[in-house]
């Protein structure tokens, strides 16, 4: 999902007064006045929703090596702590009373992008579907920030996030203020404290477990489980679609959804003489956009995205609160793929 861009040089765009309708690459290469070196800092953010003071406060410490500690407070009570040290992260959830560990030493995932990398990733990711402008400079906590505006293009508006505003510190790349319009809701978060140039003790990034919460490994808890359709149907909270009997079910797996409580993700693999179809089912959150490749179509009376490339044929749609991604591998045309999806029905034991 995330594309990366490279670092930038000093702010000639500001000197020329070119603030409006800039391309994402122009913002990256011509705006900021710093390099991409990580700075140690301490940040505190307070939130509001629709103008009302929020109950959530976020506190973060980060060192120059990318190690961090974040603490989330609800109504001034500590509810969540996340730490990263070297290649391992640990997350302490006071509501669920659990600690979850993740080890990144054998993956290609970057568990701690620098603020520089994070801003680049956001701009690159949203640039295909949002118009991005540099609105100018504003002070937040007496620090110069660049105000970036992301507005969804009409043809890519699916009724979710419509606009994002970021106020990015000109020297550290840290987001000091953000505003997100999601449907009719407006979420805002703004820094109340920001300190840089700190020396943080190593125990900042140690997660204690004085409460003796159960400890789990993320990879173990969310390991795919082979299940039958009956077992998936009993576990899943809502009905889900399956392919009809023209294709043979080869395997089916289920994984606990780490974002939505009581939900799972289901992967169903089908085969016939033409090839295979992988059907991925999860809680609705938004269509999987492959920027520049998708074509908007209608299947099952639902808005959908079709990707029809020589090496990639997929259909992605949302129906009755679930999101479906069907990937076709073999001798399938887009018309055949659409027909297969149209013939799907809800699973009946």
Coordinates of C-alpha atoms in Angstrom, one line a residue:
X1 CA 0.0 0.0 0.0
X2 CA 2.8 2.4 0.8
X3 CA 5.2 3.9 -1.7
X4 CA 8.3 5.7 -0.7
X5 CA 10.0 8.9 -1.9
X6 CA 13.4 10.3 -1.3
X7 CA 14.7 13.2 0.8
X8 CA 14.5 16.9 -0.1
X9 CA 16.6 20.0 -0.3
X10 CA 16.0 23.5 1.2
X11 CA 12.8 25.5 0.7
X12 CA 13.1 27.2 -2.6
X13 CA 9.3 26.7 -3.1
X14 CA 8.6 29.0 -0.2
X15 CA 11.0 31.7 -1.5
X16 CA 9.2 31.7 -4.9
X17 CA 5.8 32.0 -3.2
X18 CA 4.5 28.8 -4.9
X19 CA 2.1 27.7 -2.3
X20 CA -1.0 26.5 -4.2
X21 CA -1.8 23.2 -6.1
X22 CA 1.7 21.8 -5.7
X23 CA 2.4 18.2 -6.7
X24 CA 3.2 15.8 -3.9
X25 CA 6.8 15.5 -5.2
X26 CA 7.2 19.2 -5.2
X27 CA 6.2 19.4 -1.6
X28 CA 8.8 16.7 -0.7
X29 CA 11.7 18.0 -2.7
X30 CA 11.3 21.8 -2.3
X31 CA 9.6 22.6 1.0
X32 CA 11.2 21.4 4.2
X33 CA 14.4 23.0 5.6
X34 CA 15.9 20.0 7.4
X35 CA 17.5 16.7 6.5
X36 CA 16.0 13.3 7.4
X37 CA 18.0 12.7 10.6
X38 CA 15.9 11.5 13.5
X39 CA 15.7 13.9 16.5
X40 CA 14.9 12.8 20.1
X41 CA 11.8 14.4 21.3
X42 CA 8.9 14.4 23.8
X43 CA 5.4 15.1 22.5
X44 CA 2.0 15.5 24.1
X45 CA -1.2 15.7 22.0
X46 CA -4.8 16.5 23.0
X47 CA -7.8 15.6 20.9
X48 CA -11.2 17.0 20.0
X49 CA -14.1 15.5 18.1
X50 CA -16.6 17.8 16.4
X51 CA -15.3 20.7 18.4
X52 CA -15.8 19.0 21.7
X53 CA -12.8 18.4 24.0
X54 CA -11.9 14.8 23.7
X55 CA -11.2 12.3 26.4
X56 CA -8.0 11.0 24.8
X57 CA -4.5 12.3 25.3
X58 CA -1.4 10.9 23.6
X59 CA 2.1 11.2 25.0
X60 CA 5.2 10.1 23.1
X61 CA 9.0 9.9 23.6
X62 CA 11.3 9.0 20.7
X63 CA 15.0 8.8 20.5
X64 CA 17.4 9.3 17.6
X65 CA 17.5 5.6 16.8
X66 CA 13.7 5.3 16.3
X67 CA 13.0 3.7 19.7
X68 CA 9.8 5.0 21.1
X69 CA 7.3 4.9 23.9
X70 CA 3.7 6.1 23.5
X71 CA 1.1 6.4 26.3
X72 CA -2.6 6.9 25.7
X73 CA -4.8 8.3 28.4
X74 CA -8.6 8.3 28.4
X75 CA -10.1 10.8 30.9
X76 CA -6.6 11.0 32.4
X77 CA -6.5 7.3 33.1
X78 CA -3.7 5.3 31.3
X79 CA -5.3 2.9 28.9
X80 CA -2.6 1.8 26.5
X81 CA 1.2 1.8 26.3
X82 CA 3.3 0.9 23.3
X83 CA 7.1 0.7 23.3
X84 CA 9.7 -0.2 20.6
X85 CA 13.3 -1.1 21.4
X86 CA 15.6 -2.4 18.7
X87 CA 13.5 -4.8 16.6
X88 CA 10.8 -5.6 19.1
X89 CA 7.6 -3.8 20.0
X90 CA 5.4 -4.4 23.0
X91 CA 1.8 -3.2 23.6
X92 CA 0.1 -3.1 26.9
X93 CA -3.7 -2.8 26.8
X94 CA -5.2 -1.9 30.2
X95 CA -8.8 -2.5 29.0
X96 CA -8.1 -6.1 27.8
X97 CA -5.4 -6.6 30.4
X98 CA -2.9 -8.1 28.0
X99 CA 0.6 -7.4 26.7
X100 CA 1.3 -8.2 23.0
X101 CA 4.8 -8.6 21.6
X102 CA 5.9 -8.5 18.0
X103 CA 9.4 -9.3 16.7
X104 CA 10.4 -7.7 13.4
X105 CA 13.9 -9.2 13.0
X106 CA 12.8 -11.7 10.3
X107 CA 10.3 -9.4 8.4
X108 CA 10.7 -6.6 5.9
X109 CA 8.4 -4.4 7.9
X110 CA 9.7 -1.2 9.4
X111 CA 8.2 -1.0 12.9
X112 CA 9.4 2.6 13.4
X113 CA 9.5 4.9 10.4
X114 CA 11.1 8.2 11.2
X115 CA 8.8 11.3 11.1
X116 CA 10.6 12.1 7.8
X117 CA 9.7 8.7 6.3
X118 CA 6.1 8.8 7.7
X119 CA 5.3 12.1 6.0
X120 CA 6.8 10.9 2.7
X121 CA 4.7 7.7 3.0
X122 CA 1.5 9.7 3.6
X123 CA 2.1 12.0 0.7
X124 CA 3.0 9.2 -1.6
X125 CA 0.1 7.0 -0.6
X126 CA -2.6 9.7 -0.8
X127 CA -1.3 11.4 -3.9
X128 CA -3.1 9.1 -6.3
X129 CA -6.6 9.8 -4.8
X130 CA -6.2 13.2 -3.1
X131 CA -5.3 16.7 -4.3
X132 CA -2.4 17.8 -2.1
X133 CA -1.6 21.5 -1.5
X134 CA 0.9 23.4 0.6
X135 CA -1.3 26.0 2.3
X136 CA 1.6 27.9 3.8
X137 CA 3.3 28.2 7.2
X138 CA 1.7 28.6 10.6
X139 CA 3.1 28.5 14.1
X140 CA 2.1 25.7 16.5
X141 CA 3.6 26.1 20.0
X142 CA 5.8 28.9 18.6
X143 CA 7.3 26.5 16.1
X144 CA 7.2 27.0 12.3
X145 CA 5.1 24.3 10.7
X146 CA 4.0 23.7 7.1
X147 CA 0.3 23.2 6.6
X148 CA -0.5 20.5 4.1
X149 CA -4.0 19.9 2.9
X150 CA -5.2 16.6 1.4
X151 CA -8.6 16.7 -0.3
X152 CA -10.1 13.6 -1.8
X153 CA -10.8 13.7 -5.5
X154 CA -14.5 13.5 -6.4
X155 CA -14.0 10.3 -8.4
X156 CA -12.3 8.6 -5.4
X157 CA -14.8 9.8 -2.8
X158 CA -16.3 6.7 -1.1
X159 CA -17.9 8.5 1.8
X160 CA -15.0 7.9 4.3
X161 CA -12.1 10.3 4.8
X162 CA -12.7 13.4 2.7
X163 CA -10.0 15.8 3.9
X164 CA -6.8 15.7 5.9
X165 CA -4.9 18.7 7.2
X166 CA -1.4 18.3 8.7
X167 CA 0.8 20.9 10.4
X168 CA 4.3 19.5 10.1
X169 CA 7.2 20.9 12.1
X170 CA 9.7 22.4 9.7
X171 CA 12.7 21.1 11.6
X172 CA 11.8 17.6 12.8
X173 CA 9.0 16.4 10.5
X174 CA 6.8 15.7 13.5
X175 CA 3.1 16.3 13.0
X176 CA 2.2 18.9 15.7
X177 CA -1.5 19.3 14.6
X178 CA -3.9 17.3 12.4
X179 CA -7.5 17.5 11.4
X180 CA -9.4 14.7 9.7
X181 CA -12.8 15.0 8.2
X182 CA -14.5 11.5 8.1
X183 CA -18.0 11.8 6.8
X184 CA -19.8 14.2 9.1
X185 CA -17.2 13.9 11.9
X186 CA -14.2 16.1 12.3
X187 CA -11.3 14.8 14.5
X188 CA -8.6 17.1 15.6
X189 CA -5.4 16.6 17.6
X190 CA -2.9 19.3 18.5
X191 CA 0.4 19.4 20.5
X192 CA 0.3 20.9 23.9
X193 CA 4.0 20.1 24.6
X194 CA 6.9 19.5 22.2
X195 CA 10.5 19.2 23.3
X196 CA 13.5 18.3 21.2
X197 CA 17.2 17.6 21.7
X198 CA 16.6 15.3 24.7
X199 CA 18.7 12.5 26.1
X200 CA 16.3 9.8 27.0
X201 CA 17.3 7.0 29.5
X202 CA 17.1 3.5 28.1
X203 CA 14.4 2.5 30.7
X204 CA 12.1 4.8 28.9
X205 CA 11.6 2.0 26.4
X206 CA 11.1 -0.8 28.9
X207 CA 7.6 -2.0 29.4
X208 CA 6.9 -3.2 32.9
X209 CA 4.3 -5.7 33.9
X210 CA 3.6 -5.1 37.5
X211 CA 0.0 -6.2 37.1
X212 CA 1.1 -9.7 35.7
X213 CA -1.1 -9.3 32.6
X214 CA -1.0 -12.3 30.3
X215 CA 1.7 -12.0 27.6
X216 CA 1.2 -13.1 24.0
X217 CA 3.2 -13.1 20.8
X218 CA 1.3 -11.3 18.0
X219 CA 2.4 -13.8 15.4
X220 CA 1.1 -16.7 17.5
X221 CA -2.2 -15.2 18.3
X222 CA -3.0 -14.1 14.7
X223 CA -1.7 -17.2 13.0
X224 CA -4.1 -18.5 10.3
X225 CA -6.2 -21.4 11.5
X226 CA -7.5 -24.0 9.1
X227 CA -11.3 -24.1 9.5
X228 CA -14.3 -25.5 7.7
X229 CA -17.0 -23.2 6.4
X230 CA -19.2 -24.4 9.2
X231 CA -16.6 -23.4 11.8
X232 CA -16.1 -20.0 10.2
X233 CA -19.9 -19.5 10.0
X234 CA -20.2 -20.3 13.7
X235 CA -17.4 -17.9 14.7
X236 CA -18.1 -15.0 12.4
X237 CA -20.6 -12.5 13.7
X238 CA -22.4 -11.8 10.4
X239 CA -23.2 -13.9 7.3
X240 CA -20.6 -13.9 4.6
X241 CA -20.6 -14.6 0.8
X242 CA -19.0 -17.7 -0.8
X243 CA -18.5 -18.8 -4.4
X244 CA -21.1 -21.2 -5.8
X245 CA -20.6 -24.9 -6.4
X246 CA -19.1 -24.4 -9.9
X247 CA -15.7 -24.0 -8.2
X248 CA -14.2 -26.4 -5.7
X249 CA -13.2 -25.1 -2.3
X250 CA -9.6 -26.2 -1.8
X251 CA -8.8 -24.6 1.6
X252 CA -10.2 -22.1 4.1
X253 CA -8.4 -20.2 6.9
X254 CA -9.5 -17.7 9.6
X255 CA -7.5 -15.2 11.6
X256 CA -8.6 -13.1 14.5
X257 CA -9.0 -9.5 13.3
X258 CA -6.6 -7.4 15.3
X259 CA -8.5 -4.1 14.6
X260 CA -12.2 -5.2 15.2
X261 CA -13.3 -7.0 18.3
X262 CA -15.2 -10.3 17.7
X263 CA -14.3 -10.2 14.0
X264 CA -12.1 -12.5 11.9
X265 CA -10.6 -12.3 8.5
X266 CA -11.4 -15.3 6.3
X267 CA -9.4 -16.6 3.3
X268 CA -11.1 -19.1 1.0
X269 CA -9.2 -20.7 -1.9
X270 CA -11.2 -22.1 -4.8
X271 CA -10.0 -24.0 -7.9
X272 CA -11.3 -25.3 -11.2
X273 CA -9.8 -26.1 -14.6
X274 CA -9.3 -22.4 -15.4
X275 CA -7.2 -21.7 -12.3
X276 CA -7.8 -20.5 -8.8
X277 CA -9.6 -17.8 -6.9
X278 CA -8.6 -16.5 -3.5
X279 CA -11.5 -14.8 -1.7
X280 CA -10.4 -12.6 1.2
X281 CA -13.2 -11.4 3.6
X282 CA -12.8 -8.9 6.4
X283 CA -14.6 -6.2 8.4
X284 CA -15.5 -3.2 6.2
X285 CA -13.0 -0.3 6.3
X286 CA -12.5 0.9 2.7
X287 CA -11.8 -0.4 -0.7
X288 CA -8.3 -1.7 -1.5
X289 CA -7.1 0.9 -4.0
X290 CA -4.2 0.1 -6.3
X291 CA -3.5 3.6 -7.5
X292 CA -3.7 4.1 -11.2
X293 CA -4.8 0.5 -12.0
X294 CA -8.3 0.3 -10.6
X295 CA -11.5 0.8 -12.7
X296 CA -14.8 1.6 -11.0
X297 CA -17.5 -0.9 -11.8
X298 CA -20.8 -2.2 -10.3
X299 CA -21.1 -5.8 -9.1
X300 CA -23.9 -7.3 -7.0
X301 CA -25.5 -3.8 -7.1
X302 CA -22.5 -2.5 -5.2
X303 CA -19.7 0.0 -6.1
X304 CA -16.6 -2.0 -6.8
X305 CA -13.0 -1.7 -8.0
X306 CA -11.7 -3.9 -10.8
X307 CA -8.0 -4.3 -11.6
X308 CA -7.5 -6.0 -15.0
X309 CA -3.8 -6.2 -15.7
X310 CA -1.8 -9.0 -17.4
X311 CA -0.4 -10.2 -14.1
X312 CA -3.3 -9.0 -11.8
X313 CA -7.0 -9.5 -11.9
X314 CA -9.0 -8.5 -8.8
X315 CA -12.4 -7.3 -7.8
X316 CA -12.9 -5.5 -4.5
X317 CA -16.3 -4.5 -3.1
X318 CA -18.2 -3.9 0.2
X319 CA -21.5 -5.6 1.0
X320 CA -23.6 -5.8 4.2
X321 CA -20.7 -4.5 6.4
X322 CA -18.0 -6.8 5.0
X323 CA -15.2 -6.2 2.5
X324 CA -14.4 -8.7 -0.1
X325 CA -11.3 -9.0 -2.3
X326 CA -11.4 -11.7 -5.0
X327 CA -8.1 -12.4 -6.7
X328 CA -8.1 -14.5 -9.9
X329 CA -5.1 -16.5 -11.0
X330 CA -5.2 -18.5 -14.3
X331 CA -7.2 -18.3 -17.5
X332 CA -9.9 -15.8 -16.4
X333 CA -11.2 -12.8 -18.2
X334 CA -12.6 -9.7 -16.4
X335 CA -16.0 -10.7 -17.7
X336 CA -15.7 -14.2 -16.3
X337 CA -14.4 -12.9 -13.0
X338 CA -17.4 -10.5 -12.7
X339 CA -19.8 -13.3 -13.5
X340 CA -18.3 -15.5 -10.8
X341 CA -18.7 -12.7 -8.2
X342 CA -22.3 -12.0 -9.4
X343 CA -23.2 -15.7 -8.7
X344 CA -21.9 -15.7 -5.1
X345 CA -24.4 -16.2 -2.3
X346 CA -24.4 -16.2 1.5
X347 CA -23.1 -19.3 3.1
X348 CA -25.8 -21.7 4.3
X349 CA -24.7 -24.7 6.5

